[in-house]
Amino acid sequence: MRKNIVAGNWKMNTTVPEGVQLAKEVCEAVCAAQDLKCDVIVGVPFTHLCAVKGAICEKMGLAAENCADHEKGAYTGEVSAAMVASTGADYVILGHSERRGYYNESIEMLKTKVDLALAAGLKVIFCCGESLDERKAGTHFDVIKNEIAGSLFHLDAEAMGRIVIAYEPIWAIGTGETATADQAQEIHKFIRGILAEKYGAQVADDTTILYGGSCKPSNARELFAMPDIDGGLIGGASLKAADFMGIVTAF
Ligand code: 13P
């Protein structure tokens, strides 16, 4: 049975004290909530990982937002997957469109990062999604298939079990424009289909597929009601504990 997950992606927001405060508020709310139907993860900047790990309890998961594409060595300013794992983080977010777009992360580079993350014992939240131009041109299915196949399909079924996929249409990120539940479901079903083709029905069924892009308390319920949408990767609305919990409790 696949897990439902709601994960925050704080991006480049909050100082360490602000982040610790936010994490504590989320953790208190998670601990007070009865009967949560999803796992809750906070994705935080590298600088925050240790402090946030100390501020949350074992009911919550912790993610980094990136890791290096090298194992170790003379790469000034980079943070390796093993370093991330050594903070107590459980996950790393890879392939976010902001990293692909602003930092030229290629499909090949992401394949390397995925391998390093898994080798370090981390699970991966792997993001994919099309731009508005790609959707208008009707190439969105091909774009998503290429991103997933190119960076993940060298993995065996066991390793695939440690991957969560996040579908994040670029045109919906931070724009206030959400994909409709039907639009998102169409893509999630497509993703599960290509997983089934490659790994068989069981792996496809067991893979958690999240939606990201202007997800908020007011639209989460409708999105999460879809059969192939197993939760969300939340940007802006993860920066306020009340908003984030409004999404967590939408299940
Ligand atoms: P927003 O929720 O701010 O649109 O961001 C989504 C996102 O990029 C999560 O990774």
PDB file of N, CA and C in Angstrom, residues 11-74:
ATOM      1  N   LYS A  11      11.927  26.178   0.239  1.00  0.00           N
ATOM      2  CA  LYS A  11      12.767  26.911  -0.729  1.00  0.00           C
ATOM      3  C   LYS A  11      13.757  27.806   0.034  1.00  0.00           C
ATOM      4  N   MET A  12      14.057  29.001  -0.483  1.00  0.00           N
ATOM      5  CA  MET A  12      15.056  29.851   0.206  1.00  0.00           C
ATOM      6  C   MET A  12      14.332  30.864   1.100  1.00  0.00           C
ATOM      7  N   ASN A  13      13.647  30.314   2.101  1.00  0.00           N
ATOM      8  CA  ASN A  13      12.888  31.150   3.033  1.00  0.00           C
ATOM      9  C   ASN A  13      13.198  30.750   4.467  1.00  0.00           C
ATOM     10  N   THR A  14      13.090  31.693   5.346  1.00  0.00           N
ATOM     11  CA  THR A  14      13.309  31.617   6.805  1.00  0.00           C
ATOM     12  C   THR A  14      14.805  31.605   7.182  1.00  0.00           C
ATOM     13  N   THR A  15      15.099  32.291   8.261  1.00  0.00           N
ATOM     14  CA  THR A  15      16.404  32.142   8.913  1.00  0.00           C
ATOM     15  C   THR A  15      16.342  30.876   9.767  1.00  0.00           C
ATOM     16  N   VAL A  16      17.454  30.471  10.346  1.00  0.00           N
ATOM     17  CA  VAL A  16      17.421  29.262  11.170  1.00  0.00           C
ATOM     18  C   VAL A  16      16.437  29.404  12.350  1.00  0.00           C
ATOM     19  N   PRO A  17      16.494  30.500  13.134  1.00  0.00           N
ATOM     20  CA  PRO A  17      15.517  30.597  14.236  1.00  0.00           C
ATOM     21  C   PRO A  17      14.063  30.600  13.744  1.00  0.00           C
ATOM     22  N   GLU A  18      13.816  31.273  12.640  1.00  0.00           N
ATOM     23  CA  GLU A  18      12.443  31.277  12.096  1.00  0.00           C
ATOM     24  C   GLU A  18      12.025  29.878  11.657  1.00  0.00           C
ATOM     25  N   GLY A  19      12.952  29.164  11.036  1.00  0.00           N
ATOM     26  CA  GLY A  19      12.661  27.813  10.568  1.00  0.00           C
ATOM     27  C   GLY A  19      12.403  26.864  11.727  1.00  0.00           C
ATOM     28  N   VAL A  20      13.194  26.977  12.773  1.00  0.00           N
ATOM     29  CA  VAL A  20      13.001  26.127  13.958  1.00  0.00           C
ATOM     30  C   VAL A  20      11.621  26.394  14.561  1.00  0.00           C
ATOM     31  N   GLN A  21      11.260  27.659  14.632  1.00  0.00           N
ATOM     32  CA  GLN A  21       9.946  28.034  15.173  1.00  0.00           C
ATOM     33  C   GLN A  21       8.819  27.419  14.327  1.00  0.00           C
ATOM     34  N   LEU A  22       8.946  27.557  13.011  1.00  0.00           N
ATOM     35  CA  LEU A  22       7.928  27.007  12.098  1.00  0.00           C
ATOM     36  C   LEU A  22       7.837  25.482  12.241  1.00  0.00           C
ATOM     37  N   ALA A  23       8.997  24.840  12.286  1.00  0.00           N
ATOM     38  CA  ALA A  23       9.016  23.375  12.415  1.00  0.00           C
ATOM     39  C   ALA A  23       8.372  22.933  13.726  1.00  0.00           C
ATOM     40  N   LYS A  24       8.642  23.675  14.793  1.00  0.00           N
ATOM     41  CA  LYS A  24       8.045  23.340  16.100  1.00  0.00           C
ATOM     42  C   LYS A  24       6.525  23.471  16.044  1.00  0.00           C
ATOM     43  N   GLU A  25       6.054  24.539  15.403  1.00  0.00           N
ATOM     44  CA  GLU A  25       4.602  24.747  15.308  1.00  0.00           C
ATOM     45  C   GLU A  25       3.945  23.616  14.516  1.00  0.00           C
ATOM     46  N   VAL A  26       4.593  23.223  13.419  1.00  0.00           N
ATOM     47  CA  VAL A  26       4.034  22.134  12.609  1.00  0.00           C
ATOM     48  C   VAL A  26       4.044  20.835  13.421  1.00  0.00           C
ATOM     49  N   CYS A  27       5.148  20.599  14.106  1.00  0.00           N
ATOM     50  CA  CYS A  27       5.275  19.347  14.865  1.00  0.00           C
ATOM     51  C   CYS A  27       4.238  19.279  15.991  1.00  0.00           C
ATOM     52  N   GLU A  28       4.045  20.381  16.669  1.00  0.00           N
ATOM     53  CA  GLU A  28       3.023  20.397  17.737  1.00  0.00           C
ATOM     54  C   GLU A  28       1.651  20.068  17.166  1.00  0.00           C
ATOM     55  N   ALA A  29       1.348  20.661  16.008  1.00  0.00           N
ATOM     56  CA  ALA A  29       0.036  20.425  15.390  1.00  0.00           C
ATOM     57  C   ALA A  29      -0.087  18.977  14.923  1.00  0.00           C
ATOM     58  N   VAL A  30       1.008  18.423  14.381  1.00  0.00           N
ATOM     59  CA  VAL A  30       0.984  17.024  13.925  1.00  0.00           C
ATOM     60  C   VAL A  30       0.773  16.093  15.119  1.00  0.00           C
ATOM     61  N   CYS A  31       1.453  16.388  16.218  1.00  0.00           N
ATOM     62  CA  CYS A  31       1.326  15.534  17.403  1.00  0.00           C
ATOM     63  C   CYS A  31      -0.063  15.644  18.037  1.00  0.00           C
ATOM     64  N   ALA A  32      -0.668  16.819  17.935  1.00  0.00           N
ATOM     65  CA  ALA A  32      -1.995  17.018  18.535  1.00  0.00           C
ATOM     66  C   ALA A  32      -3.104  16.434  17.666  1.00  0.00           C
ATOM     67  N   ALA A  33      -2.827  16.297  16.358  1.00  0.00           N
ATOM     68  CA  ALA A  33      -3.881  15.845  15.440  1.00  0.00           C
ATOM     69  C   ALA A  33      -4.176  14.359  15.681  1.00  0.00           C
ATOM     70  N   GLN A  34      -5.434  14.012  15.637  1.00  0.00           N
ATOM     71  CA  GLN A  34      -5.847  12.615  15.786  1.00  0.00           C
ATOM     72  C   GLN A  34      -5.934  12.020  14.397  1.00  0.00           C
ATOM     73  N   ASP A  35      -5.419  10.796  14.252  1.00  0.00           N
ATOM     74  CA  ASP A  35      -5.809  10.063  13.053  1.00  0.00           C
ATOM     75  C   ASP A  35      -5.350  10.676  11.735  1.00  0.00           C
ATOM     76  N   LEU A  36      -4.138  11.185  11.674  1.00  0.00           N
ATOM     77  CA  LEU A  36      -3.674  11.778  10.421  1.00  0.00           C
ATOM     78  C   LEU A  36      -3.596  10.696   9.347  1.00  0.00           C
ATOM     79  N   LYS A  37      -4.012  11.043   8.143  1.00  0.00           N
ATOM     80  CA  LYS A  37      -4.060  10.053   7.058  1.00  0.00           C
ATOM     81  C   LYS A  37      -2.851  10.168   6.139  1.00  0.00           C
ATOM     82  N   CYS A  38      -1.842  10.941   6.572  1.00  0.00           N
ATOM     83  CA  CYS A  38      -0.670  11.094   5.699  1.00  0.00           C
ATOM     84  C   CYS A  38       0.595  11.287   6.537  1.00  0.00           C
ATOM     85  N   ASP A  39       1.730  10.981   5.914  1.00  0.00           N
ATOM     86  CA  ASP A  39       3.012  11.325   6.517  1.00  0.00           C
ATOM     87  C   ASP A  39       3.265  12.808   6.258  1.00  0.00           C
ATOM     88  N   VAL A  40       3.941  13.452   7.175  1.00  0.00           N
ATOM     89  CA  VAL A  40       4.216  14.881   7.056  1.00  0.00           C
ATOM     90  C   VAL A  40       5.735  15.092   7.038  1.00  0.00           C
ATOM     91  N   ILE A  41       6.190  15.817   6.038  1.00  0.00           N
ATOM     92  CA  ILE A  41       7.631  16.054   5.862  1.00  0.00           C
ATOM     93  C   ILE A  41       7.855  17.553   5.714  1.00  0.00           C
ATOM     94  N   VAL A  42       8.931  18.059   6.306  1.00  0.00           N
ATOM     95  CA  VAL A  42       9.331  19.435   5.995  1.00  0.00           C
ATOM     96  C   VAL A  42      10.641  19.399   5.207  1.00  0.00           C
ATOM     97  N   GLY A  43      10.642  20.125   4.099  1.00  0.00           N
ATOM     98  CA  GLY A  43      11.838  20.250   3.258  1.00  0.00           C
ATOM     99  C   GLY A  43      12.459  21.609   3.519  1.00  0.00           C
ATOM    100  N   VAL A  44      13.710  21.621   3.977  1.00  0.00           N
ATOM    101  CA  VAL A  44      14.299  22.858   4.515  1.00  0.00           C
ATOM    102  C   VAL A  44      15.688  23.101   3.920  1.00  0.00           C
ATOM    103  N   PRO A  45      16.160  24.341   3.972  1.00  0.00           N
ATOM    104  CA  PRO A  45      17.518  24.638   3.486  1.00  0.00           C
ATOM    105  C   PRO A  45      18.578  23.833   4.256  1.00  0.00           C
ATOM    106  N   PHE A  46      19.728  23.614   3.606  1.00  0.00           N
ATOM    107  CA  PHE A  46      20.826  22.849   4.234  1.00  0.00           C
ATOM    108  C   PHE A  46      21.161  23.371   5.624  1.00  0.00           C
ATOM    109  N   THR A  47      21.219  24.711   5.738  1.00  0.00           N
ATOM    110  CA  THR A  47      21.642  25.333   6.993  1.00  0.00           C
ATOM    111  C   THR A  47      20.721  24.991   8.155  1.00  0.00           C
ATOM    112  N   HIS A  48      19.478  24.578   7.828  1.00  0.00           N
ATOM    113  CA  HIS A  48      18.471  24.362   8.862  1.00  0.00           C
ATOM    114  C   HIS A  48      18.354  22.898   9.299  1.00  0.00           C
ATOM    115  N   LEU A  49      18.977  21.994   8.543  1.00  0.00           N
ATOM    116  CA  LEU A  49      18.661  20.571   8.722  1.00  0.00           C
ATOM    117  C   LEU A  49      18.873  20.102  10.166  1.00  0.00           C
ATOM    118  N   CYS A  50      20.054  20.370  10.720  1.00  0.00           N
ATOM    119  CA  CYS A  50      20.348  19.852  12.067  1.00  0.00           C
ATOM    120  C   CYS A  50      19.419  20.458  13.111  1.00  0.00           C
ATOM    121  N   ALA A  51      19.240  21.769  13.023  1.00  0.00           N
ATOM    122  CA  ALA A  51      18.412  22.439  14.035  1.00  0.00           C
ATOM    123  C   ALA A  51      16.958  21.990  13.929  1.00  0.00           C
ATOM    124  N   VAL A  52      16.456  21.846  12.692  1.00  0.00           N
ATOM    125  CA  VAL A  52      15.061  21.411  12.525  1.00  0.00           C
ATOM    126  C   VAL A  52      14.917  19.951  12.966  1.00  0.00           C
ATOM    127  N   LYS A  53      15.921  19.140  12.675  1.00  0.00           N
ATOM    128  CA  LYS A  53      15.874  17.741  13.147  1.00  0.00           C
ATOM    129  C   LYS A  53      15.695  17.698  14.667  1.00  0.00           C
ATOM    130  N   GLY A  54      16.394  18.594  15.353  1.00  0.00           N
ATOM    131  CA  GLY A  54      16.289  18.650  16.818  1.00  0.00           C
ATOM    132  C   GLY A  54      14.959  19.211  17.309  1.00  0.00           C
ATOM    133  N   ALA A  55      14.238  19.888  16.421  1.00  0.00           N
ATOM    134  CA  ALA A  55      12.998  20.554  16.843  1.00  0.00           C
ATOM    135  C   ALA A  55      11.750  19.727  16.555  1.00  0.00           C
ATOM    136  N   ILE A  56      11.891  18.670  15.738  1.00  0.00           N
ATOM    137  CA  ILE A  56      10.706  17.867  15.385  1.00  0.00           C
ATOM    138  C   ILE A  56      10.801  16.496  16.044  1.00  0.00           C
ATOM    139  N   CYS A  57       9.658  15.812  16.107  1.00  0.00           N
ATOM    140  CA  CYS A  57       9.671  14.478  16.711  1.00  0.00           C
ATOM    141  C   CYS A  57       9.653  13.420  15.612  1.00  0.00           C
ATOM    142  N   GLU A  58       9.679  12.158  16.045  1.00  0.00           N
ATOM    143  CA  GLU A  58       9.812  11.065  15.064  1.00  0.00           C
ATOM    144  C   GLU A  58       8.542  10.879  14.222  1.00  0.00           C
ATOM    145  N   LYS A  59       7.497  11.596  14.557  1.00  0.00           N
ATOM    146  CA  LYS A  59       6.275  11.515  13.734  1.00  0.00           C
ATOM    147  C   LYS A  59       6.436  12.240  12.402  1.00  0.00           C
ATOM    148  N   MET A  60       7.479  13.072  12.296  1.00  0.00           N
ATOM    149  CA  MET A  60       7.655  13.864  11.086  1.00  0.00           C
ATOM    150  C   MET A  60       8.916  13.470  10.329  1.00  0.00           C
ATOM    151  N   GLY A  61       8.880  13.672   9.030  1.00  0.00           N
ATOM    152  CA  GLY A  61      10.047  13.427   8.208  1.00  0.00           C
ATOM    153  C   GLY A  61      10.748  14.738   7.876  1.00  0.00           C
ATOM    154  N   LEU A  62      12.026  14.618   7.520  1.00  0.00           N
ATOM    155  CA  LEU A  62      12.832  15.796   7.199  1.00  0.00           C
ATOM    156  C   LEU A  62      13.479  15.595   5.833  1.00  0.00           C
ATOM    157  N   ALA A  63      13.429  16.651   5.013  1.00  0.00           N
ATOM    158  CA  ALA A  63      14.023  16.580   3.670  1.00  0.00           C
ATOM    159  C   ALA A  63      14.961  17.751   3.444  1.00  0.00           C
ATOM    160  N   ALA A  64      16.028  17.490   2.690  1.00  0.00           N
ATOM    161  CA  ALA A  64      16.839  18.574   2.134  1.00  0.00           C
ATOM    162  C   ALA A  64      16.244  18.937   0.774  1.00  0.00           C
ATOM    163  N   GLU A  65      16.615  20.085   0.256  1.00  0.00           N
ATOM    164  CA  GLU A  65      16.027  20.559  -1.000  1.00  0.00           C
ATOM    165  C   GLU A  65      16.910  20.263  -2.209  1.00  0.00           C
ATOM    166  N   ASN A  66      18.072  19.673  -1.943  1.00  0.00           N
ATOM    167  CA  ASN A  66      19.039  19.437  -3.019  1.00  0.00           C
ATOM    168  C   ASN A  66      20.194  18.629  -2.427  1.00  0.00           C
ATOM    169  N   CYS A  67      21.036  18.057  -3.277  1.00  0.00           N
ATOM    170  CA  CYS A  67      22.352  17.574  -2.840  1.00  0.00           C
ATOM    171  C   CYS A  67      23.295  17.651  -4.033  1.00  0.00           C
ATOM    172  N   ALA A  68      24.569  17.478  -3.762  1.00  0.00           N
ATOM    173  CA  ALA A  68      25.584  17.623  -4.815  1.00  0.00           C
ATOM    174  C   ALA A  68      25.538  16.447  -5.791  1.00  0.00           C
ATOM    175  N   ASP A  69      26.145  16.654  -6.956  1.00  0.00           N
ATOM    176  CA  ASP A  69      26.238  15.582  -7.944  1.00  0.00           C
ATOM    177  C   ASP A  69      27.614  14.912  -7.908  1.00  0.00           C
ATOM    178  N   HIS A  70      28.321  15.103  -6.810  1.00  0.00           N
ATOM    179  CA  HIS A  70      29.585  14.396  -6.578  1.00  0.00           C
ATOM    180  C   HIS A  70      29.544  13.814  -5.171  1.00  0.00           C
ATOM    181  N   GLU A  71      30.334  12.760  -4.979  1.00  0.00           N
ATOM    182  CA  GLU A  71      30.295  12.080  -3.679  1.00  0.00           C
ATOM    183  C   GLU A  71      30.959  12.920  -2.599  1.00  0.00           C
ATOM    184  N   LYS A  72      32.160  13.409  -2.896  1.00  0.00           N
ATOM    185  CA  LYS A  72      32.876  14.274  -1.958  1.00  0.00           C
ATOM    186  C   LYS A  72      34.073  14.911  -2.656  1.00  0.00           C
ATOM    187  N   GLY A  73      34.757  15.821  -1.968  1.00  0.00           N
ATOM    188  CA  GLY A  73      35.988  16.343  -2.533  1.00  0.00           C
ATOM    189  C   GLY A  73      35.970  17.844  -2.724  1.00  0.00           C
ATOM    190  N   ALA A  74      36.762  18.313  -3.681  1.00  0.00           N
ATOM    191  CA  ALA A  74      37.008  19.742  -3.852  1.00  0.00           C
ATOM    192  C   ALA A  74      35.899  20.390  -4.675  1.00  0.00           C
TER     193      ALA A  74
END
